[in-house]
């Protein structure tokens, strides 16, 4: 094979590889991102930072870090009562969003767990179902 | 040919410099002005009579020495209000020490949002109510007034919170004239708005 052809082939592969990689990170949890922006961002903001002592952050939230398993449950059933997140006190109830299906909740969960500065791993569909079927201690409805 | 391209480059450069100085030194007057017998009557926010978070009565006169920045919301609003508030908070942070600027949020749900609820909201938002006031009052008056600030309000069972409305942030000068506005859900638009607010502050500081 002549060198020109070889280099261009290698280049092509390199480009193909990078393009795939890019779209991969982009496409991961895409549905979760769209659903988050539609159902949650109005209060928790697109960048997950929340608003003062009205709406708690879900980006870098110590509450979420310590209560990962409650996230699916909170989406479906809401959460109320005083809540401390990153040293700030919140006490406005959040209503659940009953129209979200378990699959949609699973996608939003996995989007949030790794979005922005969050590095909270992933959650399997079984774990999501477990959360939805439980009443995690500390959430009173 | 070479000369032509040099000319072209020079011409483009003048375009650039033009754009730079394009920021106006005065803001326009916005709204439906009236023209009567050759006189122009500039659009103005009509008179209102409301109460603030401390149950003090507030009317147009309360702002005669200030530029004020206004929005409409309600505390239980699950849709666009928190996003607009986040942008209002950016404006607040920038002009916190600029005495000529005041900020005013009007509720569209006065039945629920009484003075007490608004006071709690302002303290959760962490703002000084001397600078940023929260107003409530008669429901119909508030709805009418919203229209005067170019905020559309539609009662809608289907809408989140039962009320559909737009999130305009409006800038009003000392005489009650509307001088600028932005879509409060759009951070870039609000960045532009703050440049316009700077221009308006300048208009007044070069007066005295």
Tab-separated table of C-alpha atoms in Angstrom:
chain	number	residue	atom	x	y	z
A	1	UNK	CA	0.000	0.000	0.000
A	2	UNK	CA	1.380	3.441	-0.743
A	3	UNK	CA	1.990	5.749	2.170
A	4	UNK	CA	-0.480	8.440	1.140
A	5	UNK	CA	-3.300	5.968	1.065
A	6	UNK	CA	-2.198	4.471	4.365
A	7	UNK	CA	-2.034	7.785	6.179
A	8	UNK	CA	-5.404	8.839	4.883
A	9	UNK	CA	-6.905	5.533	5.946
A	10	UNK	CA	-5.444	5.879	9.430
A	11	UNK	CA	-6.718	9.445	9.566
A	12	UNK	CA	-10.166	8.282	8.560
A	13	UNK	CA	-10.224	5.697	11.302
A	14	UNK	CA	-8.989	8.202	13.849
A	15	UNK	CA	-11.734	10.644	12.896
A	16	UNK	CA	-14.338	7.889	12.937
A	17	UNK	CA	-13.162	6.763	16.350
A	18	UNK	CA	-13.240	10.256	17.863
A	19	UNK	CA	-16.582	11.077	16.299
A	20	UNK	CA	-18.015	7.948	17.889
A	21	UNK	CA	-16.512	8.766	21.230
A	22	UNK	CA	-17.923	12.299	21.144
A	23	UNK	CA	-21.424	11.242	20.193
A	24	UNK	CA	-21.198	8.526	22.799
A	25	UNK	CA	-20.608	10.895	25.714
A	26	UNK	CA	-23.144	13.232	24.179
A	27	UNK	CA	-25.806	10.614	23.715
A	28	UNK	CA	-25.473	8.975	27.096
A	29	UNK	CA	-28.615	9.565	29.141
A	30	UNK	CA	-29.920	11.816	26.408
A	31	UNK	CA	-33.546	11.008	27.231
A	32	UNK	CA	-32.774	11.587	30.899
A	33	UNK	CA	-31.374	15.016	30.085
A	34	UNK	CA	-34.385	16.013	27.978
A	35	UNK	CA	-36.788	14.800	30.675
A	36	UNK	CA	-34.784	16.508	33.422
A	37	UNK	CA	-34.911	19.785	31.545
A	38	UNK	CA	-38.645	19.432	31.019
A	39	UNK	CA	-39.722	18.217	34.474
A	40	UNK	CA	-37.088	19.384	36.955
A	41	UNK	CA	-35.044	22.276	35.559
A	42	UNK	CA	-37.715	24.892	36.218
A	43	UNK	CA	-37.027	24.540	39.946
A	44	UNK	CA	-33.606	22.886	40.192
A	45	UNK	CA	-32.246	24.810	37.157
A	46	UNK	CA	-30.623	23.466	34.000
A	47	UNK	CA	-27.217	23.354	35.712
A	48	UNK	CA	-28.691	21.711	38.821
A	49	UNK	CA	-27.732	24.569	41.142
A	50	UNK	CA	-31.226	25.270	42.514
A	51	UNK	CA	-32.219	28.688	43.821
A	52	UNK	CA	-31.183	30.175	47.153
A	53	UNK	CA	-33.151	28.594	50.046
A	54	UNK	CA	-36.194	28.013	47.852
A	55	UNK	CA	-35.088	25.098	45.662
A	56	UNK	CA	-32.185	22.863	46.725
A	57	UNK	CA	-29.339	21.977	44.319
A	58	UNK	CA	-29.142	18.515	42.768
A	59	UNK	CA	-25.659	19.295	41.459
A	60	UNK	CA	-23.155	18.627	44.248
A	61	UNK	CA	-25.903	18.041	46.830
A	62	UNK	CA	-24.662	16.280	49.974
A	63	UNK	CA	-28.243	15.189	50.618
A	64	UNK	CA	-28.342	13.380	47.291
A	65	UNK	CA	-24.895	11.908	47.864
A	66	UNK	CA	-26.055	10.384	51.149
A	67	UNK	CA	-29.523	9.409	49.901
A	68	UNK	CA	-28.900	8.245	46.361
A	69	UNK	CA	-31.418	5.424	46.685
A	70	UNK	CA	-34.260	7.890	47.421
A	71	UNK	CA	-33.955	9.749	44.104
A	72	UNK	CA	-36.453	7.641	42.066
A	73	UNK	CA	-38.916	7.707	44.959
A	74	UNK	CA	-38.682	11.512	45.289
A	75	UNK	CA	-39.489	11.939	41.595
A	76	UNK	CA	-42.676	9.883	41.786
A	77	UNK	CA	-43.958	10.787	45.244
A	78	UNK	CA	-42.305	14.106	46.070
A	79	UNK	CA	-40.676	15.082	49.326
A	80	UNK	CA	-41.638	17.390	52.167
A	81	UNK	CA	-40.567	18.519	55.581
A	82	UNK	CA	-37.432	20.405	56.557
A	83	UNK	CA	-34.377	19.276	54.650
A	84	UNK	CA	-30.752	20.354	54.980
A	85	UNK	CA	-28.750	20.463	51.773
A	86	UNK	CA	-25.151	21.702	51.829
A	87	UNK	CA	-25.781	23.503	55.097
A	88	UNK	CA	-28.909	25.329	53.905
A	89	UNK	CA	-32.354	24.606	55.302
A	90	UNK	CA	-35.235	23.945	52.871
A	91	UNK	CA	-38.874	23.578	53.845
A	92	UNK	CA	-41.123	23.890	50.811
A	93	UNK	CA	-42.783	20.639	49.726
A	94	UNK	CA	-41.985	19.231	46.288
A	95	UNK	CA	-44.909	17.373	44.699
A	96	UNK	CA	-44.297	14.088	42.952
A	97	UNK	CA	-44.586	13.796	39.187
A	98	UNK	CA	-46.918	10.790	38.735
A	99	UNK	CA	-46.889	10.876	34.924
A	100	UNK	CA	-43.243	9.760	34.776
A	101	UNK	CA	-42.920	6.038	33.973
A	102	UNK	CA	-40.383	3.832	35.756
A	103	UNK	CA	-38.195	3.805	32.653
A	104	UNK	CA	-38.266	7.586	32.404
A	105	UNK	CA	-37.438	7.868	36.103
A	106	UNK	CA	-34.554	5.485	35.582
A	107	UNK	CA	-33.206	7.631	32.757
A	108	UNK	CA	-33.493	10.869	34.716
A	109	UNK	CA	-31.853	9.193	37.726
A	110	UNK	CA	-28.860	8.068	35.733
A	111	UNK	CA	-28.577	11.423	34.025
A	112	UNK	CA	-28.500	13.292	37.358
A	113	UNK	CA	-26.091	10.871	39.027
A	114	UNK	CA	-23.364	11.703	36.508
A	115	UNK	CA	-24.395	15.172	35.268
A	116	UNK	CA	-22.410	18.383	35.986
A	117	UNK	CA	-20.045	17.793	38.915
A	118	UNK	CA	-21.904	14.681	40.127
A	119	UNK	CA	-19.954	11.434	40.216
A	120	UNK	CA	-22.519	9.247	41.944
A	121	UNK	CA	-22.272	6.165	39.743
A	122	UNK	CA	-25.238	4.543	38.039
A	123	UNK	CA	-28.393	2.811	39.207
A	124	UNK	CA	-29.760	-0.405	37.682
A	125	UNK	CA	-33.397	-0.686	36.719
A	126	UNK	CA	-33.880	-3.160	39.591
A	127	UNK	CA	-32.568	-0.609	42.074
A	128	UNK	CA	-34.887	2.007	40.618
A	129	UNK	CA	-37.876	-0.320	41.026
A	130	UNK	CA	-36.811	-1.107	44.561
A	131	UNK	CA	-36.756	2.604	45.392
A	132	UNK	CA	-40.190	3.146	43.827
A	133	UNK	CA	-41.674	0.267	45.790
A	134	UNK	CA	-40.237	1.282	49.121
A	135	UNK	CA	-40.908	4.155	51.397
A	136	UNK	CA	-37.347	5.114	52.234
A	137	UNK	CA	-36.986	6.078	55.869
A	138	UNK	CA	-37.011	9.789	56.417
A	139	UNK	CA	-39.481	10.669	53.695
A	140	UNK	CA	-42.874	11.335	55.147
A	141	UNK	CA	-45.835	11.683	52.887
B	1	UNK	CA	-6.667	44.252	-7.928
B	2	UNK	CA	-4.309	44.469	-4.996
B	3	UNK	CA	-5.427	48.033	-4.281
B	4	UNK	CA	-9.014	46.888	-4.354
B	5	UNK	CA	-8.406	44.227	-1.733
B	6	UNK	CA	-6.634	46.696	0.534
B	7	UNK	CA	-9.613	49.003	0.192
B	8	UNK	CA	-11.887	46.130	1.011
B	9	UNK	CA	-9.933	45.308	4.157
B	10	UNK	CA	-10.019	48.933	5.255
B	11	UNK	CA	-13.732	49.063	4.620
B	12	UNK	CA	-14.316	45.972	6.734
B	13	UNK	CA	-12.259	47.504	9.509
B	14	UNK	CA	-14.468	50.597	9.572
B	15	UNK	CA	-17.447	48.296	9.866
B	16	UNK	CA	-15.902	46.724	12.914
B	17	UNK	CA	-15.194	50.048	14.556
B	18	UNK	CA	-18.740	51.097	13.796
B	19	UNK	CA	-20.167	48.154	15.626
B	20	UNK	CA	-18.078	48.952	18.610
B	21	UNK	CA	-19.529	52.400	19.074
B	22	UNK	CA	-22.994	51.167	18.280
B	23	UNK	CA	-24.189	50.976	21.869
B	24	UNK	CA	-26.621	53.882	22.211
B	25	UNK	CA	-26.065	56.478	24.915
B	26	UNK	CA	-29.815	56.677	25.517
B	27	UNK	CA	-32.437	53.965	25.680
B	28	UNK	CA	-35.635	54.126	23.614
B	29	UNK	CA	-39.086	54.701	25.101
B	30	UNK	CA	-41.101	51.509	24.759
B	31	UNK	CA	-44.845	50.968	24.497
B	32	UNK	CA	-47.914	52.288	22.765
B	33	UNK	CA	-47.332	56.058	22.739
B	34	UNK	CA	-50.221	58.375	21.976
B	35	UNK	CA	-50.119	61.194	19.446
B	36	UNK	CA	-52.654	63.890	20.218
B	37	UNK	CA	-52.774	67.188	18.278
B	38	UNK	CA	-49.162	66.831	17.239
B	39	UNK	CA	-48.067	66.113	20.791
B	40	UNK	CA	-46.528	62.812	21.748
B	41	UNK	CA	-47.641	61.331	25.022
B	42	UNK	CA	-45.132	58.678	25.980
B	43	UNK	CA	-46.378	55.337	27.242
B	44	UNK	CA	-46.353	55.144	31.034
B	45	UNK	CA	-47.105	52.536	33.685
B	46	UNK	CA	-50.599	53.524	34.938
B	47	UNK	CA	-51.177	54.294	38.596
B	48	UNK	CA	-51.413	51.376	40.990
B	49	UNK	CA	-52.049	50.887	44.673
B	50	UNK	CA	-50.649	47.717	46.212
B	51	UNK	CA	-49.103	46.525	49.467
B	52	UNK	CA	-45.651	45.095	50.061
B	53	UNK	CA	-44.341	42.208	52.154
B	54	UNK	CA	-44.543	44.420	55.288
B	55	UNK	CA	-48.125	45.506	54.505
B	56	UNK	CA	-46.982	49.026	53.645
B	57	UNK	CA	-48.952	50.653	50.875
B	58	UNK	CA	-46.982	51.167	47.658
B	59	UNK	CA	-47.904	53.252	44.609
B	60	UNK	CA	-46.191	54.890	41.628
B	61	UNK	CA	-44.875	57.671	43.863
B	62	UNK	CA	-42.879	55.143	45.843
B	63	UNK	CA	-40.516	54.884	42.860
B	64	UNK	CA	-40.274	58.483	41.717
B	65	UNK	CA	-36.574	58.710	42.577
B	66	UNK	CA	-35.654	55.281	41.256
B	67	UNK	CA	-35.239	53.153	38.209
B	68	UNK	CA	-37.085	49.929	39.003
B	69	UNK	CA	-36.921	46.465	37.574
B	70	UNK	CA	-40.156	44.505	37.612
B	71	UNK	CA	-41.414	40.973	37.138
B	72	UNK	CA	-44.600	38.962	37.824
B	73	UNK	CA	-44.691	35.532	39.476
B	74	UNK	CA	-46.411	33.525	42.204
B	75	UNK	CA	-44.721	31.626	44.998
B	76	UNK	CA	-46.283	28.235	44.203
B	77	UNK	CA	-45.469	28.511	40.488
B	78	UNK	CA	-43.847	25.294	39.259
B	79	UNK	CA	-43.097	26.444	35.713
B	80	UNK	CA	-40.996	29.424	34.626
B	81	UNK	CA	-40.986	31.552	37.799
B	82	UNK	CA	-37.943	30.031	39.538
B	83	UNK	CA	-35.873	30.504	36.367
B	84	UNK	CA	-36.937	34.131	36.082
B	85	UNK	CA	-36.154	34.632	39.780
B	86	UNK	CA	-32.671	33.225	39.235
B	87	UNK	CA	-32.126	35.900	36.576
B	88	UNK	CA	-33.673	38.629	38.764
B	89	UNK	CA	-31.203	37.525	41.430
B	90	UNK	CA	-28.321	38.080	38.977
B	91	UNK	CA	-29.606	41.617	38.387
B	92	UNK	CA	-29.966	42.124	42.149
B	93	UNK	CA	-26.407	40.969	42.788
B	94	UNK	CA	-25.023	43.316	40.155
B	95	UNK	CA	-26.874	46.431	41.361
B	96	UNK	CA	-27.006	45.689	45.072
B	97	UNK	CA	-24.991	48.827	45.882
B	98	UNK	CA	-26.442	51.013	43.134
B	99	UNK	CA	-28.933	53.110	45.122
B	100	UNK	CA	-30.858	54.357	42.097
B	101	UNK	CA	-31.998	50.798	41.305
B	102	UNK	CA	-34.958	49.113	43.020
B	103	UNK	CA	-36.533	45.790	42.193
B	104	UNK	CA	-40.203	44.808	42.376
B	105	UNK	CA	-41.823	41.381	42.074
B	106	UNK	CA	-45.616	41.288	41.780
B	107	UNK	CA	-47.589	38.174	42.657
B	108	UNK	CA	-50.297	36.966	40.288
B	109	UNK	CA	-51.871	34.827	43.013
B	110	UNK	CA	-52.708	37.301	45.805
B	111	UNK	CA	-55.184	34.890	47.400
B	112	UNK	CA	-52.347	32.615	48.434
B	113	UNK	CA	-49.477	35.106	48.348
B	114	UNK	CA	-50.346	37.484	51.171
B	115	UNK	CA	-47.760	39.802	52.733
B	116	UNK	CA	-46.646	37.129	55.164
B	117	UNK	CA	-45.989	34.502	52.466
B	118	UNK	CA	-44.121	37.066	50.372
B	119	UNK	CA	-41.959	38.013	53.332
B	120	UNK	CA	-41.048	34.378	53.908
B	121	UNK	CA	-40.292	33.993	50.193
B	122	UNK	CA	-38.008	37.031	50.185
B	123	UNK	CA	-36.097	35.742	53.179
B	124	UNK	CA	-35.703	32.301	51.568
B	125	UNK	CA	-34.444	34.077	48.477
B	126	UNK	CA	-32.012	35.894	50.747
B	127	UNK	CA	-32.669	39.434	49.554
B	128	UNK	CA	-33.031	42.786	51.329
B	129	UNK	CA	-36.635	43.977	50.938
B	130	UNK	CA	-35.513	47.612	51.096
B	131	UNK	CA	-33.920	46.980	47.726
B	132	UNK	CA	-36.242	44.296	46.331
B	133	UNK	CA	-39.897	44.560	47.198
B	134	UNK	CA	-42.657	41.962	46.824
B	135	UNK	CA	-46.128	43.307	46.054
B	136	UNK	CA	-49.610	41.875	46.467
B	137	UNK	CA	-53.121	43.350	46.377
B	138	UNK	CA	-56.332	43.052	44.412
B	139	UNK	CA	-56.276	40.140	41.966
B	140	UNK	CA	-57.925	41.992	39.079
B	141	UNK	CA	-55.711	45.040	39.563
B	142	UNK	CA	-52.618	42.820	39.463
B	143	UNK	CA	-53.801	41.044	36.295
B	144	UNK	CA	-54.523	44.389	34.595
B	145	UNK	CA	-51.199	45.758	35.711
B	146	UNK	CA	-49.332	42.707	34.378
B	147	UNK	CA	-50.606	43.542	30.887
B	148	UNK	CA	-49.217	47.061	31.259
B	149	UNK	CA	-45.809	45.499	31.877
B	150	UNK	CA	-46.286	43.388	28.706
B	151	UNK	CA	-46.849	40.244	30.760
B	152	UNK	CA	-49.551	38.024	29.304
B	153	UNK	CA	-51.606	36.074	31.860
B	154	UNK	CA	-54.030	33.295	31.029
B	155	UNK	CA	-55.952	31.268	33.578
B	156	UNK	CA	-55.584	27.691	32.400
B	157	UNK	CA	-56.561	24.537	34.268
B	158	UNK	CA	-54.077	22.568	32.212
B	159	UNK	CA	-51.110	24.843	32.888
B	160	UNK	CA	-48.808	23.992	35.800
B	161	UNK	CA	-50.122	25.906	38.793
B	162	UNK	CA	-53.318	26.755	36.891
B	163	UNK	CA	-51.882	29.973	35.487
B	164	UNK	CA	-49.992	30.553	32.285
B	165	UNK	CA	-47.944	33.715	32.021
B	166	UNK	CA	-44.872	35.107	30.341
B	167	UNK	CA	-41.673	35.892	32.207
B	168	UNK	CA	-40.780	39.401	31.099
B	169	UNK	CA	-38.395	41.486	33.159
B	170	UNK	CA	-39.165	45.158	32.562
B	171	UNK	CA	-37.092	48.283	33.316
B	172	UNK	CA	-39.021	51.445	34.270
B	173	UNK	CA	-37.416	54.890	34.603
B	174	UNK	CA	-38.049	57.590	37.228
B	175	UNK	CA	-40.997	58.941	35.261
B	176	UNK	CA	-42.747	55.603	34.875
B	177	UNK	CA	-41.681	55.065	31.251
B	178	UNK	CA	-40.693	51.587	30.129
B	179	UNK	CA	-37.146	51.724	28.746
B	180	UNK	CA	-36.065	48.101	28.289
B	181	UNK	CA	-37.218	44.535	28.784
B	182	UNK	CA	-35.935	40.971	28.530
B	183	UNK	CA	-37.251	37.447	28.478
B	184	UNK	CA	-36.579	36.415	32.064
B	185	UNK	CA	-36.024	32.760	31.219
B	186	UNK	CA	-33.147	33.597	28.850
B	187	UNK	CA	-29.825	34.316	30.614
B	188	UNK	CA	-28.255	35.885	27.485
B	189	UNK	CA	-31.163	38.253	27.068
B	190	UNK	CA	-30.786	39.293	30.709
B	191	UNK	CA	-27.049	39.913	30.185
B	192	UNK	CA	-28.030	42.338	27.391
B	193	UNK	CA	-30.642	43.882	29.677
B	194	UNK	CA	-27.987	44.660	32.276
B	195	UNK	CA	-25.977	46.567	29.643
B	196	UNK	CA	-29.106	48.586	28.939
B	197	UNK	CA	-29.636	49.233	32.636
B	198	UNK	CA	-26.065	50.600	32.763
B	199	UNK	CA	-26.940	53.013	29.970
B	200	UNK	CA	-30.034	54.210	31.821
B	201	UNK	CA	-28.056	54.739	35.031
B	202	UNK	CA	-25.619	56.778	32.963
B	203	UNK	CA	-28.412	58.921	31.538
B	204	UNK	CA	-29.314	59.987	35.059
B	205	UNK	CA	-25.794	60.432	36.363
B	206	UNK	CA	-24.902	62.767	33.475
B	207	UNK	CA	-27.984	64.843	34.338
B	208	UNK	CA	-26.630	66.131	37.618
